[in-house]
Short mmCIF file of N, CA and C in Angstrom, two decimals:
data_model
loop_
_atom_site.label_atom_id
_atom_site.label_comp_id
_atom_site.label_asym_id
_atom_site.label_seq_id
_atom_site.Cartn_x
_atom_site.Cartn_y
_atom_site.Cartn_z
N MET O 6 43.02 -54.23 -85.90
CA MET O 6 42.58 -53.02 -86.55
C MET O 6 43.48 -52.65 -87.72
N ALA O 7 44.80 -52.77 -87.53
CA ALA O 7 45.74 -52.43 -88.59
C ALA O 7 45.63 -53.40 -89.76
N ALA O 8 45.33 -54.66 -89.46
CA ALA O 8 45.20 -55.65 -90.52
C ALA O 8 44.01 -55.33 -91.42
N SER O 9 42.91 -54.88 -90.84
CA SER O 9 41.74 -54.56 -91.67
C SER O 9 41.99 -53.31 -92.51
N ALA O 10 42.76 -52.36 -91.99
CA ALA O 10 43.10 -51.16 -92.76
C ALA O 10 43.97 -51.52 -93.95
N ASN O 11 44.95 -52.41 -93.75
CA ASN O 11 45.80 -52.85 -94.86
C ASN O 11 45.00 -53.62 -95.89
N SER O 12 44.07 -54.43 -95.43
CA SER O 12 43.22 -55.20 -96.34
C SER O 12 42.34 -54.27 -97.17
N ALA O 13 41.79 -53.24 -96.54
CA ALA O 13 40.95 -52.29 -97.27
C ALA O 13 41.77 -51.55 -98.32
N ARG O 14 42.99 -51.15 -97.97
CA ARG O 14 43.84 -50.45 -98.93
C ARG O 14 44.18 -51.36 -100.11
N ARG O 15 44.46 -52.63 -99.83
CA ARG O 15 44.79 -53.58 -100.90
C ARG O 15 43.57 -53.77 -101.80
N ASN O 16 42.38 -53.83 -101.23
CA ASN O 16 41.17 -53.97 -102.03
C ASN O 16 40.92 -52.74 -102.90
N ASP O 17 41.28 -51.56 -102.40
CA ASP O 17 41.12 -50.35 -103.19
C ASP O 17 41.94 -50.43 -104.47
N PHE O 18 43.18 -50.92 -104.37
CA PHE O 18 44.02 -51.01 -105.55
C PHE O 18 43.51 -52.07 -106.52
N ARG O 19 42.95 -53.16 -105.99
CA ARG O 19 42.39 -54.18 -106.88
C ARG O 19 41.17 -53.65 -107.61
N ALA O 20 40.40 -52.81 -106.95
CA ALA O 20 39.19 -52.27 -107.57
C ALA O 20 39.51 -51.37 -108.75
N ARG O 21 40.70 -50.80 -108.78
CA ARG O 21 41.05 -49.87 -109.86
C ARG O 21 41.16 -50.55 -111.21
N GLY O 22 41.25 -51.85 -111.23
CA GLY O 22 41.29 -52.57 -112.49
C GLY O 22 39.91 -52.91 -113.01
N MET O 23 38.88 -52.62 -112.23
CA MET O 23 37.51 -52.98 -112.62
C MET O 23 36.85 -51.86 -113.41
N PRO O 24 36.02 -52.20 -114.39
CA PRO O 24 35.35 -51.16 -115.19
C PRO O 24 34.43 -50.28 -114.34
N GLY O 25 33.82 -50.84 -113.31
CA GLY O 25 32.94 -50.05 -112.45
C GLY O 25 33.67 -48.92 -111.75
N TYR O 26 34.93 -49.16 -111.40
CA TYR O 26 35.72 -48.12 -110.75
C TYR O 26 35.96 -46.96 -111.73
N TRP O 27 36.27 -47.28 -112.96
CA TRP O 27 36.54 -46.24 -113.94
C TRP O 27 35.26 -45.50 -114.32
N ALA O 28 34.12 -46.20 -114.29
CA ALA O 28 32.84 -45.51 -114.50
C ALA O 28 32.60 -44.51 -113.38
N PHE O 29 32.94 -44.90 -112.15
CA PHE O 29 32.83 -43.99 -111.00
C PHE O 29 33.74 -42.78 -111.18
N VAL O 30 34.98 -43.02 -111.62
CA VAL O 30 35.94 -41.92 -111.79
C VAL O 30 35.44 -40.93 -112.86
N VAL O 31 34.94 -41.45 -113.98
CA VAL O 31 34.43 -40.58 -115.04
C VAL O 31 33.24 -39.77 -114.53
N HIS O 32 32.34 -40.43 -113.79
CA HIS O 32 31.17 -39.74 -113.25
C HIS O 32 31.59 -38.66 -112.27
N ARG O 33 32.54 -38.96 -111.40
CA ARG O 33 32.99 -37.98 -110.41
C ARG O 33 33.69 -36.79 -111.08
N LEU O 34 34.60 -37.07 -112.02
CA LEU O 34 35.33 -35.99 -112.69
C LEU O 34 34.41 -35.13 -113.56
N SER O 35 33.43 -35.75 -114.20
CA SER O 35 32.50 -34.95 -115.00
C SER O 35 31.65 -34.07 -114.09
N GLY O 36 31.29 -34.57 -112.92
CA GLY O 36 30.55 -33.74 -111.95
C GLY O 36 31.37 -32.57 -111.46
N VAL O 37 32.63 -32.80 -111.18
CA VAL O 37 33.52 -31.71 -110.74
C VAL O 37 33.69 -30.70 -111.86
N GLY O 38 33.87 -31.17 -113.09
CA GLY O 38 34.00 -30.26 -114.23
C GLY O 38 32.76 -29.40 -114.43
N LEU O 39 31.59 -30.00 -114.28
CA LEU O 39 30.35 -29.23 -114.40
C LEU O 39 30.19 -28.23 -113.27
N ALA O 40 30.60 -28.63 -112.07
CA ALA O 40 30.52 -27.71 -110.92
C ALA O 40 31.46 -26.52 -111.12
N LEU O 41 32.61 -26.74 -111.75
CA LEU O 41 33.53 -25.64 -112.02
C LEU O 41 33.01 -24.73 -113.13
N PHE O 42 32.18 -25.27 -114.00
CA PHE O 42 31.62 -24.49 -115.11
C PHE O 42 30.55 -23.51 -114.63
N ILE O 43 29.82 -23.85 -113.60
CA ILE O 43 28.67 -23.03 -113.18
C ILE O 43 29.05 -21.58 -112.89
N PRO O 44 30.11 -21.29 -112.11
CA PRO O 44 30.45 -19.88 -111.90
C PRO O 44 30.82 -19.14 -113.20
N VAL O 45 31.48 -19.84 -114.11
CA VAL O 45 31.82 -19.23 -115.40
C VAL O 45 30.55 -18.91 -116.18
N HIS O 46 29.59 -19.80 -116.12
CA HIS O 46 28.31 -19.59 -116.79
C HIS O 46 27.58 -18.38 -116.21
N PHE O 47 27.56 -18.28 -114.89
CA PHE O 47 26.91 -17.12 -114.26
C PHE O 47 27.63 -15.82 -114.63
N TRP O 48 28.96 -15.87 -114.72
CA TRP O 48 29.70 -14.69 -115.13
C TRP O 48 29.31 -14.30 -116.56
N ALA O 49 29.18 -15.29 -117.44
CA ALA O 49 28.80 -15.01 -118.82
C ALA O 49 27.40 -14.40 -118.88
N LEU O 50 26.49 -14.91 -118.08
CA LEU O 50 25.15 -14.34 -118.05
C LEU O 50 25.15 -12.91 -117.50
N SER O 51 26.06 -12.62 -116.60
CA SER O 51 26.11 -11.28 -116.02
C SER O 51 26.56 -10.25 -117.04
N ARG O 52 27.22 -10.68 -118.10
CA ARG O 52 27.65 -9.74 -119.14
C ARG O 52 26.45 -9.04 -119.76
N SER O 53 25.32 -9.73 -119.85
CA SER O 53 24.12 -9.10 -120.44
C SER O 53 23.57 -8.01 -119.52
N LEU O 54 23.80 -8.09 -118.24
CA LEU O 54 23.33 -7.07 -117.30
C LEU O 54 24.20 -5.82 -117.34
N GLN O 55 25.39 -5.96 -117.90
CA GLN O 55 26.32 -4.82 -117.93
C GLN O 55 26.18 -4.00 -119.20
N GLY O 56 25.25 -4.35 -120.03
CA GLY O 56 24.99 -3.53 -121.22
C GLY O 56 25.26 -4.26 -122.51
N GLU O 57 24.81 -3.61 -123.57
CA GLU O 57 24.90 -4.21 -124.90
C GLU O 57 26.35 -4.35 -125.38
N VAL O 58 27.19 -3.38 -125.06
CA VAL O 58 28.58 -3.43 -125.51
C VAL O 58 29.30 -4.61 -124.87
N ALA O 59 29.11 -4.80 -123.57
CA ALA O 59 29.77 -5.90 -122.87
C ALA O 59 29.27 -7.25 -123.39
N LEU O 60 27.98 -7.34 -123.65
CA LEU O 60 27.43 -8.60 -124.17
C LEU O 60 27.94 -8.89 -125.57
N ASN O 61 27.95 -7.87 -126.45
CA ASN O 61 28.44 -8.08 -127.81
C ASN O 61 29.92 -8.44 -127.83
N SER O 62 30.69 -7.86 -126.92
CA SER O 62 32.11 -8.20 -126.81
C SER O 62 32.27 -9.67 -126.42
N PHE O 63 31.47 -10.11 -125.47
CA PHE O 63 31.53 -11.51 -125.05
C PHE O 63 31.07 -12.44 -126.17
N LEU O 64 30.01 -12.06 -126.87
CA LEU O 64 29.50 -12.92 -127.95
C LEU O 64 30.50 -13.04 -129.10
N ARG O 65 31.27 -11.99 -129.37
CA ARG O 65 32.32 -12.09 -130.39
C ARG O 65 33.39 -13.10 -129.96
N TRP O 66 33.69 -13.09 -128.67
CA TRP O 66 34.69 -14.03 -128.14
C TRP O 66 34.20 -15.47 -128.24
N THR O 67 32.88 -15.68 -128.15
CA THR O 67 32.36 -17.04 -128.21
C THR O 67 32.40 -17.63 -129.61
N ASP O 68 32.72 -16.83 -130.61
CA ASP O 68 32.81 -17.35 -131.98
C ASP O 68 34.19 -17.93 -132.30
N THR O 69 35.10 -17.94 -131.35
CA THR O 69 36.44 -18.47 -131.60
C THR O 69 36.43 -19.99 -131.59
N ALA O 70 37.42 -20.57 -132.24
CA ALA O 70 37.53 -22.04 -132.31
C ALA O 70 37.78 -22.64 -130.93
N LEU O 71 38.55 -21.95 -130.09
CA LEU O 71 38.81 -22.45 -128.75
C LEU O 71 37.52 -22.56 -127.94
N PHE O 72 36.67 -21.57 -128.07
CA PHE O 72 35.40 -21.59 -127.35
C PHE O 72 34.51 -22.72 -127.86
N LYS O 73 34.47 -22.92 -129.16
CA LYS O 73 33.66 -24.00 -129.73
C LYS O 73 34.15 -25.36 -129.24
N PHE O 74 35.46 -25.52 -129.14
CA PHE O 74 36.02 -26.76 -128.61
C PHE O 74 35.64 -26.94 -127.14
N ALA O 75 35.67 -25.84 -126.38
CA ALA O 75 35.28 -25.91 -124.97
C ALA O 75 33.80 -26.25 -124.83
N GLU O 76 32.96 -25.74 -125.72
CA GLU O 76 31.53 -26.10 -125.70
C GLU O 76 31.36 -27.59 -125.94
N TRP O 77 32.12 -28.12 -126.87
CA TRP O 77 32.05 -29.56 -127.15
C TRP O 77 32.48 -30.35 -125.91
N GLY O 78 33.54 -29.89 -125.24
CA GLY O 78 33.98 -30.54 -124.01
C GLY O 78 32.91 -30.50 -122.94
N LEU O 79 32.20 -29.38 -122.84
CA LEU O 79 31.12 -29.26 -121.86
C LEU O 79 29.99 -30.25 -122.18
N VAL O 80 29.67 -30.38 -123.45
CA VAL O 80 28.62 -31.33 -123.84
C VAL O 80 29.07 -32.76 -123.52
N CYS O 81 30.34 -33.06 -123.73
CA CYS O 81 30.86 -34.39 -123.38
C CYS O 81 30.75 -34.62 -121.88
N LEU O 82 31.07 -33.61 -121.07
CA LEU O 82 30.93 -33.74 -119.61
C LEU O 82 29.47 -33.98 -119.23
N LEU O 83 28.56 -33.23 -119.85
CA LEU O 83 27.14 -33.42 -119.56
C LEU O 83 26.67 -34.82 -119.94
N ALA O 84 27.09 -35.28 -121.11
CA ALA O 84 26.68 -36.62 -121.56
C ALA O 84 27.24 -37.70 -120.64
N ALA O 85 28.50 -37.58 -120.26
CA ALA O 85 29.12 -38.58 -119.38
C ALA O 85 28.44 -38.58 -118.01
N HIS O 86 28.14 -37.40 -117.49
CA HIS O 86 27.53 -37.33 -116.17
C HIS O 86 26.08 -37.84 -116.21
N LEU O 87 25.37 -37.51 -117.26
CA LEU O 87 23.99 -37.98 -117.40
C LEU O 87 23.94 -39.51 -117.50
N VAL O 88 24.75 -40.06 -118.38
CA VAL O 88 24.72 -41.51 -118.59
C VAL O 88 25.24 -42.24 -117.35
N GLY O 89 26.26 -41.68 -116.69
CA GLY O 89 26.75 -42.29 -115.45
C GLY O 89 25.70 -42.26 -114.35
N GLY O 90 24.94 -41.18 -114.29
CA GLY O 90 23.87 -41.09 -113.30
C GLY O 90 22.76 -42.10 -113.57
N VAL O 91 22.41 -42.26 -114.82
CA VAL O 91 21.39 -43.27 -115.18
C VAL O 91 21.90 -44.66 -114.84
N ARG O 92 23.17 -44.91 -115.10
CA ARG O 92 23.77 -46.20 -114.75
C ARG O 92 23.66 -46.46 -113.25
N LEU O 93 23.95 -45.44 -112.46
CA LEU O 93 23.85 -45.59 -111.00
C LEU O 93 22.41 -45.86 -110.56
N LEU O 94 21.46 -45.17 -111.18
CA LEU O 94 20.05 -45.40 -110.84
C LEU O 94 19.64 -46.83 -111.19
N LEU O 95 20.11 -47.33 -112.32
CA LEU O 95 19.78 -48.71 -112.69
C LEU O 95 20.39 -49.70 -111.71
N ILE O 96 21.62 -49.44 -111.28
CA ILE O 96 22.26 -50.34 -110.32
C ILE O 96 21.52 -50.31 -108.98
N GLU O 97 21.08 -49.13 -108.57
CA GLU O 97 20.40 -49.02 -107.28
C GLU O 97 19.00 -49.61 -107.28
N PHE O 98 18.24 -49.40 -108.36
CA PHE O 98 16.83 -49.74 -108.34
C PHE O 98 16.43 -50.94 -109.19
N ALA O 99 17.29 -51.40 -110.07
CA ALA O 99 16.98 -52.58 -110.86
C ALA O 99 17.35 -53.83 -110.06
N PRO O 100 16.75 -54.96 -110.39
CA PRO O 100 17.11 -56.18 -109.67
C PRO O 100 18.59 -56.51 -109.87
N TRP O 101 19.25 -56.89 -108.80
CA TRP O 101 20.69 -57.15 -108.84
C TRP O 101 20.95 -58.52 -109.45
N ARG O 102 21.77 -58.56 -110.49
CA ARG O 102 22.13 -59.82 -111.14
C ARG O 102 23.62 -59.90 -111.40
N GLY O 103 24.44 -59.50 -110.46
CA GLY O 103 25.87 -59.61 -110.63
C GLY O 103 26.48 -58.35 -111.23
N ILE O 104 27.68 -58.49 -111.72
CA ILE O 104 28.40 -57.34 -112.28
C ILE O 104 27.74 -56.92 -113.58
N ARG O 105 27.62 -55.63 -113.77
CA ARG O 105 26.92 -55.11 -114.94
C ARG O 105 27.91 -54.45 -115.90
N ILE O 106 28.84 -55.21 -116.38
CA ILE O 106 29.86 -54.67 -117.29
C ILE O 106 29.22 -54.19 -118.59
N SER O 107 28.14 -54.83 -119.02
CA SER O 107 27.49 -54.39 -120.25
C SER O 107 26.88 -53.00 -120.09
N TRP O 108 26.42 -52.66 -118.88
CA TRP O 108 25.89 -51.31 -118.64
C TRP O 108 27.01 -50.28 -118.73
N ILE O 109 28.17 -50.65 -118.23
CA ILE O 109 29.30 -49.73 -118.30
C ILE O 109 29.71 -49.52 -119.76
N ALA O 110 29.73 -50.59 -120.52
CA ALA O 110 30.07 -50.48 -121.93
C ALA O 110 29.01 -49.64 -122.67
N ALA O 111 27.75 -49.83 -122.31
CA ALA O 111 26.68 -49.03 -122.92
C ALA O 111 26.83 -47.56 -122.55
N MET O 112 27.25 -47.29 -121.32
CA MET O 112 27.45 -45.90 -120.89
C MET O 112 28.54 -45.25 -121.72
N VAL O 113 29.65 -45.94 -121.90
CA VAL O 113 30.77 -45.39 -122.68
C VAL O 113 30.34 -45.19 -124.13
N GLY O 114 29.66 -46.17 -124.69
CA GLY O 114 29.22 -46.05 -126.08
C GLY O 114 28.22 -44.93 -126.29
N THR O 115 27.27 -44.80 -125.38
CA THR O 115 26.28 -43.72 -125.48
C THR O 115 26.94 -42.36 -125.33
N THR O 116 27.85 -42.24 -124.39
CA THR O 116 28.55 -40.97 -124.18
C THR O 116 29.31 -40.56 -125.43
N LEU O 117 30.06 -41.49 -126.01
CA LEU O 117 30.82 -41.18 -127.22
C LEU O 117 29.90 -40.86 -128.39
N SER O 118 28.79 -41.59 -128.51
CA SER O 118 27.86 -41.35 -129.60
C SER O 118 27.24 -39.96 -129.50
N VAL O 119 26.80 -39.59 -128.30
CA VAL O 119 26.21 -38.26 -128.11
C VAL O 119 27.24 -37.18 -128.36
N ALA O 120 28.45 -37.37 -127.87
CA ALA O 120 29.49 -36.36 -128.06
C ALA O 120 29.82 -36.17 -129.54
N ILE O 121 29.93 -37.26 -130.28
CA ILE O 121 30.24 -37.17 -131.71
C ILE O 121 29.08 -36.54 -132.47
N LEU O 122 27.86 -36.92 -132.14
CA LEU O 122 26.68 -36.35 -132.78
C LEU O 122 26.61 -34.85 -132.56
N LEU O 123 26.81 -34.43 -131.32
CA LEU O 123 26.73 -33.00 -131.02
C LEU O 123 27.90 -32.23 -131.63
N ALA O 124 29.05 -32.85 -131.71
CA ALA O 124 30.18 -32.19 -132.38
C ALA O 124 29.86 -31.98 -133.85
N ALA O 125 29.24 -32.98 -134.47
CA ALA O 125 28.88 -32.86 -135.88
C ALA O 125 27.83 -31.77 -136.07
N LEU O 126 26.88 -31.66 -135.15
CA LEU O 126 25.86 -30.64 -135.25
C LEU O 126 26.42 -29.24 -135.05
N MET O 127 27.46 -29.13 -134.22
CA MET O 127 28.07 -27.83 -133.98
C MET O 127 28.84 -27.34 -135.19
N VAL O 128 29.38 -28.26 -135.98
CA VAL O 128 30.17 -27.89 -137.15
C VAL O 128 29.24 -27.36 -138.25
N VAL O 129 28.07 -27.93 -138.34
CA VAL O 129 27.11 -27.55 -139.42
C VAL O 129 26.59 -26.17 -139.20
#
């Protein structure tokens, strides 16, 4: 029993060098980041229920550079989580043909492309 536990732990460390492991980490962290955003989003929506003054105060705060950068980060999280989810669906339901490193590379490229495109649109 102890030998199999040591073997599993050793395999875990070997997996960390694989692109699929890092795709999993990005997908998991982006999901956690989005889950942490939801209560903040609900709080922001609640400002409109507290009256026009509270909403206008919040909207003035959203015009800051820090907030714009945070919006871009949120879009990057959404893009990474979306593309990682599509990658997982393809792995689960497409015919299996070995390691799909090209899918992982496509996920990274698509995520970066969407993030850069949306950042450019936010600046305009």
